[in-house]
């Protein structure tokens, strides 16, 4: 287990941010976790330390959101996500994480700008209807989510690109997203173990941060349950934009 004081000085805030995100406050906070922890350890080790923590956060979030789900959306997206993870494992050495970050960031920024443009039009009386389920689009974006999650820890924005326009109830949206990413993180354990990233030191360090992780996740869930759709959806799109800008910054070659 890591015992350096400076590590925990950055690791605890990193875990809090990710926990709040896991509770339902949006993917932008989650993207800050690994880079923040990477101020004290290597990015690879930070990602390895985080994965068991994410699994526990997922369990807490699943409990907090156990009454909410959108089964149809979850089932339509899981096959693509699993395929994306498998493809990421098979080709991670061929495509750099930075390149994937730039692709995901660019698409997400355009998506969010389109949303705010449509929101501006809706204020003039042009209502934006919820989109129906689209299996082809679901497969595309969930595959990219799985791939980006494995290669660059950036699965949130592609997921949001498909799901946010469905305009699900905020609690339903959050419950479904919790299940989606919990399943993805559980599957990612297999390649992480195969790559030898989950050694005893990293696992013990992960365990030492679990109390903070669980409390932060519950706090995030509590906040989201009181948000109305008129507040929730602009917040989620804003979080997606922040996440995209963070990915863009991380992916730029300077």
mmCIF file of N, CA and C in Angstrom, residues 32-107:
data_model
loop_
_atom_site.group_PDB
_atom_site.id
_atom_site.type_symbol
_atom_site.label_atom_id
_atom_site.label_comp_id
_atom_site.label_asym_id
_atom_site.label_seq_id
_atom_site.Cartn_x
_atom_site.Cartn_y
_atom_site.Cartn_z
ATOM 1 N N UNK A 32 -11.852 13.961 -13.939
ATOM 2 C CA UNK A 32 -10.808 14.651 -13.186
ATOM 3 C C UNK A 32 -10.037 13.687 -12.278
ATOM 4 N N UNK A 33 -10.599 12.513 -12.023
ATOM 5 C CA UNK A 33 -10.038 11.615 -11.026
ATOM 6 C C UNK A 33 -8.645 11.113 -11.335
ATOM 7 N N UNK A 34 -8.499 10.404 -12.450
ATOM 8 C CA UNK A 34 -7.200 9.821 -12.790
ATOM 9 C C UNK A 34 -6.133 10.896 -13.020
ATOM 10 N N UNK A 35 -6.418 11.975 -13.781
ATOM 11 C CA UNK A 35 -5.383 13.006 -13.940
ATOM 12 C C UNK A 35 -4.943 13.631 -12.620
ATOM 13 N N UNK A 36 -5.889 13.802 -11.696
ATOM 14 C CA UNK A 36 -5.527 14.386 -10.406
ATOM 15 C C UNK A 36 -4.640 13.436 -9.611
ATOM 16 N N UNK A 37 -5.023 12.167 -9.562
ATOM 17 C CA UNK A 37 -4.199 11.190 -8.853
ATOM 18 C C UNK A 37 -2.846 11.010 -9.531
ATOM 19 N N UNK A 38 -2.818 11.215 -10.846
ATOM 20 C CA UNK A 38 -1.574 11.061 -11.601
ATOM 21 C C UNK A 38 -0.554 12.155 -11.285
ATOM 22 N N UNK A 39 -0.941 13.138 -10.488
ATOM 23 C CA UNK A 39 0.039 14.116 -10.013
ATOM 24 C C UNK A 39 0.999 13.487 -9.007
ATOM 25 N N UNK A 40 0.574 12.357 -8.417
ATOM 26 C CA UNK A 40 1.401 11.715 -7.392
ATOM 27 C C UNK A 40 1.967 10.372 -7.834
ATOM 28 N N UNK A 41 1.299 9.703 -8.771
ATOM 29 C CA UNK A 41 1.785 8.421 -9.294
ATOM 30 C C UNK A 41 1.638 8.447 -10.809
ATOM 31 N N UNK A 42 2.116 7.419 -11.483
ATOM 32 C CA UNK A 42 2.000 7.378 -12.935
ATOM 33 C C UNK A 42 0.535 7.236 -13.346
ATOM 34 N N UNK A 43 0.173 7.721 -14.536
ATOM 35 C CA UNK A 43 -1.212 7.573 -14.996
ATOM 36 C C UNK A 43 -1.679 6.118 -15.036
ATOM 37 N N UNK A 44 -0.779 5.215 -15.413
ATOM 38 C CA UNK A 44 -1.142 3.796 -15.476
ATOM 39 C C UNK A 44 -1.471 3.270 -14.085
ATOM 40 N N UNK A 45 -0.640 3.629 -13.100
ATOM 41 C CA UNK A 45 -0.900 3.176 -11.734
ATOM 42 C C UNK A 45 -2.161 3.830 -11.175
ATOM 43 N N UNK A 46 -2.368 5.096 -11.505
ATOM 44 C CA UNK A 46 -3.578 5.781 -11.043
ATOM 45 C C UNK A 46 -4.829 5.080 -11.566
ATOM 46 N N UNK A 47 -4.806 4.707 -12.841
ATOM 47 C CA UNK A 47 -5.955 4.008 -13.426
ATOM 48 C C UNK A 47 -6.164 2.651 -12.762
ATOM 49 N N UNK A 48 -5.066 1.967 -12.461
ATOM 50 C CA UNK A 48 -5.163 0.655 -11.819
ATOM 51 C C UNK A 48 -5.706 0.773 -10.398
ATOM 52 N N UNK A 49 -5.275 1.798 -9.673
ATOM 53 C CA UNK A 49 -5.780 2.016 -8.313
ATOM 54 C C UNK A 49 -7.264 2.356 -8.348
ATOM 55 N N UNK A 50 -7.661 3.099 -9.364
ATOM 56 C CA UNK A 50 -9.048 3.554 -9.437
ATOM 57 C C UNK A 50 -10.031 2.440 -9.784
ATOM 58 N N UNK A 51 -9.625 1.459 -10.572
ATOM 59 C CA UNK A 51 -10.608 0.491 -11.052
ATOM 60 C C UNK A 51 -11.316 -0.261 -9.919
ATOM 61 N N UNK A 52 -10.608 -0.821 -8.925
ATOM 62 C CA UNK A 52 -11.340 -1.458 -7.818
ATOM 63 C C UNK A 52 -12.224 -0.469 -7.056
ATOM 64 N N UNK A 53 -11.764 0.774 -6.951
ATOM 65 C CA UNK A 53 -12.577 1.799 -6.288
ATOM 66 C C UNK A 53 -13.854 2.039 -7.083
ATOM 67 N N UNK A 54 -13.723 2.080 -8.399
ATOM 68 C CA UNK A 54 -14.897 2.264 -9.254
ATOM 69 C C UNK A 54 -15.892 1.125 -9.085
ATOM 70 N N UNK A 55 -15.374 -0.083 -8.937
ATOM 71 C CA UNK A 55 -16.258 -1.238 -8.748
ATOM 72 C C UNK A 55 -17.076 -1.074 -7.472
ATOM 73 N N UNK A 56 -16.414 -0.662 -6.392
ATOM 74 C CA UNK A 56 -17.129 -0.459 -5.124
ATOM 75 C C UNK A 56 -18.107 0.708 -5.246
ATOM 76 N N UNK A 57 -17.683 1.779 -5.903
ATOM 77 C CA UNK A 57 -18.597 2.900 -6.144
ATOM 78 C C UNK A 57 -19.821 2.434 -6.929
ATOM 79 N N UNK A 58 -19.583 1.572 -7.899
ATOM 80 C CA UNK A 58 -20.700 1.044 -8.690
ATOM 81 C C UNK A 58 -21.680 0.275 -7.808
ATOM 82 N N UNK A 59 -21.146 -0.515 -6.888
ATOM 83 C CA UNK A 59 -22.011 -1.290 -5.995
ATOM 84 C C UNK A 59 -22.854 -0.356 -5.129
ATOM 85 N N UNK A 60 -22.207 0.680 -4.590
ATOM 86 C CA UNK A 60 -22.937 1.656 -3.769
ATOM 87 C C UNK A 60 -23.989 2.374 -4.609
ATOM 88 N N UNK A 61 -23.597 2.784 -5.818
ATOM 89 C CA UNK A 61 -24.533 3.493 -6.691
ATOM 90 C C UNK A 61 -25.687 2.588 -7.117
ATOM 91 N N UNK A 62 -25.388 1.321 -7.375
ATOM 92 C CA UNK A 62 -26.450 0.378 -7.732
ATOM 93 C C UNK A 62 -27.467 0.248 -6.602
ATOM 94 N N UNK A 63 -26.975 0.245 -5.374
ATOM 95 C CA UNK A 63 -27.889 0.185 -4.232
ATOM 96 C C UNK A 63 -28.717 1.466 -4.140
ATOM 97 N N UNK A 64 -28.049 2.611 -4.306
ATOM 98 C CA UNK A 64 -28.744 3.891 -4.182
ATOM 99 C C UNK A 64 -29.803 4.075 -5.263
ATOM 100 N N UNK A 65 -29.549 3.510 -6.456
ATOM 101 C CA UNK A 65 -30.457 3.697 -7.588
ATOM 102 C C UNK A 65 -31.159 2.394 -7.978
ATOM 103 N N UNK A 66 -31.302 1.490 -7.019
ATOM 104 C CA UNK A 66 -31.827 0.153 -7.318
ATOM 105 C C UNK A 66 -33.266 0.170 -7.824
ATOM 106 N N UNK A 67 -34.010 1.205 -7.530
ATOM 107 C CA UNK A 67 -35.417 1.258 -7.948
ATOM 108 C C UNK A 67 -35.605 1.918 -9.315
ATOM 109 N N UNK A 68 -34.511 2.349 -9.931
ATOM 110 C CA UNK A 68 -34.630 3.106 -11.180
ATOM 111 C C UNK A 68 -33.785 2.458 -12.273
ATOM 112 N N UNK A 69 -34.389 2.302 -13.433
ATOM 113 C CA UNK A 69 -33.677 1.721 -14.571
ATOM 114 C C UNK A 69 -34.505 1.964 -15.827
ATOM 115 N N UNK A 70 -33.863 1.867 -16.977
ATOM 116 C CA UNK A 70 -34.588 1.865 -18.244
ATOM 117 C C UNK A 70 -34.079 0.650 -19.008
ATOM 118 N N UNK A 71 -34.762 -0.450 -18.784
ATOM 119 C CA UNK A 71 -34.299 -1.752 -19.263
ATOM 120 C C UNK A 71 -34.081 -1.765 -20.776
ATOM 121 N N UNK A 72 -34.985 -1.151 -21.511
ATOM 122 C CA UNK A 72 -34.881 -1.179 -22.970
ATOM 123 C C UNK A 72 -33.582 -0.534 -23.442
ATOM 124 N N UNK A 73 -33.275 0.638 -22.895
ATOM 125 C CA UNK A 73 -32.056 1.336 -23.302
ATOM 126 C C UNK A 73 -30.814 0.568 -22.875
ATOM 127 N N UNK A 74 -30.846 0.036 -21.665
ATOM 128 C CA UNK A 74 -29.695 -0.722 -21.171
ATOM 129 C C UNK A 74 -29.406 -1.924 -22.064
ATOM 130 N N UNK A 75 -30.441 -2.674 -22.388
ATOM 131 C CA UNK A 75 -30.248 -3.886 -23.186
ATOM 132 C C UNK A 75 -29.811 -3.573 -24.610
ATOM 133 N N UNK A 76 -30.264 -2.452 -25.132
ATOM 134 C CA UNK A 76 -29.916 -2.119 -26.510
ATOM 135 C C UNK A 76 -28.476 -1.614 -26.623
ATOM 136 N N UNK A 77 -27.920 -1.147 -25.480
ATOM 137 C CA UNK A 77 -26.575 -0.575 -25.514
ATOM 138 C C UNK A 77 -25.478 -1.530 -25.054
ATOM 139 N N UNK A 78 -25.816 -2.510 -24.251
ATOM 140 C CA UNK A 78 -24.774 -3.371 -23.681
ATOM 141 C C UNK A 78 -23.969 -4.161 -24.718
ATOM 142 N N UNK A 79 -24.600 -4.746 -25.738
ATOM 143 C CA UNK A 79 -23.786 -5.506 -26.700
ATOM 144 C C UNK A 79 -22.696 -4.660 -27.357
ATOM 145 N N UNK A 80 -23.041 -3.448 -27.747
ATOM 146 C CA UNK A 80 -22.047 -2.573 -28.353
ATOM 147 C C UNK A 80 -20.935 -2.214 -27.382
ATOM 148 N N UNK A 81 -21.305 -1.961 -26.129
ATOM 149 C CA UNK A 81 -20.302 -1.602 -25.122
ATOM 150 C C UNK A 81 -19.314 -2.739 -24.901
ATOM 151 N N UNK A 82 -19.828 -3.950 -24.806
ATOM 152 C CA UNK A 82 -18.954 -5.112 -24.604
ATOM 153 C C UNK A 82 -18.030 -5.296 -25.805
ATOM 154 N N UNK A 83 -18.586 -5.122 -26.996
ATOM 155 C CA UNK A 83 -17.762 -5.228 -28.204
ATOM 156 C C UNK A 83 -16.688 -4.145 -28.219
ATOM 157 N N UNK A 84 -17.046 -2.946 -27.770
ATOM 158 C CA UNK A 84 -16.080 -1.852 -27.735
ATOM 159 C C UNK A 84 -14.931 -2.123 -26.781
ATOM 160 N N UNK A 85 -15.243 -2.690 -25.618
ATOM 161 C CA UNK A 85 -14.188 -3.038 -24.656
ATOM 162 C C UNK A 85 -13.262 -4.099 -25.248
ATOM 163 N N UNK A 86 -13.854 -5.106 -25.867
ATOM 164 C CA UNK A 86 -13.047 -6.167 -26.471
ATOM 165 C C UNK A 86 -12.152 -5.612 -27.574
ATOM 166 N N UNK A 87 -12.710 -4.722 -28.377
ATOM 167 C CA UNK A 87 -11.920 -4.111 -29.448
ATOM 168 C C UNK A 87 -10.804 -3.245 -28.866
ATOM 169 N N UNK A 88 -11.112 -2.543 -27.787
ATOM 170 C CA UNK A 88 -10.093 -1.722 -27.139
ATOM 171 C C UNK A 88 -8.952 -2.554 -26.602
ATOM 172 N N UNK A 89 -9.275 -3.684 -25.998
ATOM 173 C CA UNK A 89 -8.250 -4.591 -25.476
ATOM 174 C C UNK A 89 -7.383 -5.113 -26.621
ATOM 175 N N UNK A 90 -8.020 -5.431 -27.736
ATOM 176 C CA UNK A 90 -7.288 -6.022 -28.860
ATOM 177 C C UNK A 90 -6.429 -5.009 -29.605
ATOM 178 N N UNK A 91 -6.843 -3.749 -29.598
ATOM 179 C CA UNK A 91 -6.157 -2.760 -30.451
ATOM 180 C C UNK A 91 -5.573 -1.588 -29.670
ATOM 181 N N UNK A 92 -5.525 -1.687 -28.348
ATOM 182 C CA UNK A 92 -5.081 -0.539 -27.548
ATOM 183 C C UNK A 92 -3.660 -0.109 -27.877
ATOM 184 N N UNK A 93 -2.848 -1.042 -28.353
ATOM 185 C CA UNK A 93 -1.467 -0.688 -28.695
ATOM 186 C C UNK A 93 -1.369 0.004 -30.051
ATOM 187 N N UNK A 94 -2.449 -0.020 -30.820
ATOM 188 C CA UNK A 94 -2.418 0.554 -32.166
ATOM 189 C C UNK A 94 -2.912 1.997 -32.204
ATOM 190 N N UNK A 95 -3.811 2.345 -31.287
ATOM 191 C CA UNK A 95 -4.386 3.688 -31.264
ATOM 192 C C UNK A 95 -4.065 4.327 -29.924
ATOM 193 N N UNK A 96 -3.485 5.510 -29.961
ATOM 194 C CA UNK A 96 -3.092 6.166 -28.721
ATOM 195 C C UNK A 96 -4.311 6.674 -27.961
ATOM 196 N N UNK A 97 -4.154 6.744 -26.648
ATOM 197 C CA UNK A 97 -5.230 7.280 -25.815
ATOM 198 C C UNK A 97 -5.515 8.736 -26.173
ATOM 199 N N UNK A 98 -4.469 9.490 -26.517
ATOM 200 C CA UNK A 98 -4.668 10.899 -26.859
ATOM 201 C C UNK A 98 -5.502 11.055 -28.126
ATOM 202 N N UNK A 99 -5.256 10.207 -29.109
ATOM 203 C CA UNK A 99 -6.045 10.274 -30.342
ATOM 204 C C UNK A 99 -7.513 9.986 -30.058
ATOM 205 N N UNK A 100 -7.772 8.997 -29.211
ATOM 206 C CA UNK A 100 -9.150 8.675 -28.858
ATOM 207 C C UNK A 100 -9.796 9.828 -28.100
ATOM 208 N N UNK A 101 -9.034 10.456 -27.208
ATOM 209 C CA UNK A 101 -9.572 11.602 -26.469
ATOM 210 C C UNK A 101 -9.991 12.718 -27.420
ATOM 211 N N UNK A 102 -9.178 12.984 -28.430
ATOM 212 C CA UNK A 102 -9.486 14.055 -29.376
ATOM 213 C C UNK A 102 -10.743 13.749 -30.183
ATOM 214 N N UNK A 103 -10.894 12.501 -30.595
ATOM 215 C CA UNK A 103 -12.083 12.116 -31.365
ATOM 216 C C UNK A 103 -13.338 12.266 -30.510
ATOM 217 N N UNK A 104 -13.299 11.701 -29.308
ATOM 218 C CA UNK A 104 -14.461 11.758 -28.419
ATOM 219 C C UNK A 104 -14.794 13.206 -28.065
ATOM 220 N N UNK A 105 -13.766 13.992 -27.775
ATOM 221 C CA UNK A 105 -13.988 15.389 -27.398
ATOM 222 C C UNK A 105 -14.626 16.177 -28.534
ATOM 223 N N UNK A 106 -14.132 16.007 -29.743
ATOM 224 C CA UNK A 106 -14.642 16.772 -30.881
ATOM 225 C C UNK A 106 -16.112 16.461 -31.153
ATOM 226 N N UNK A 107 -16.445 15.178 -31.144
ATOM 227 C CA UNK A 107 -17.833 14.781 -31.405
ATOM 228 C C UNK A 107 -18.753 15.295 -30.303
#
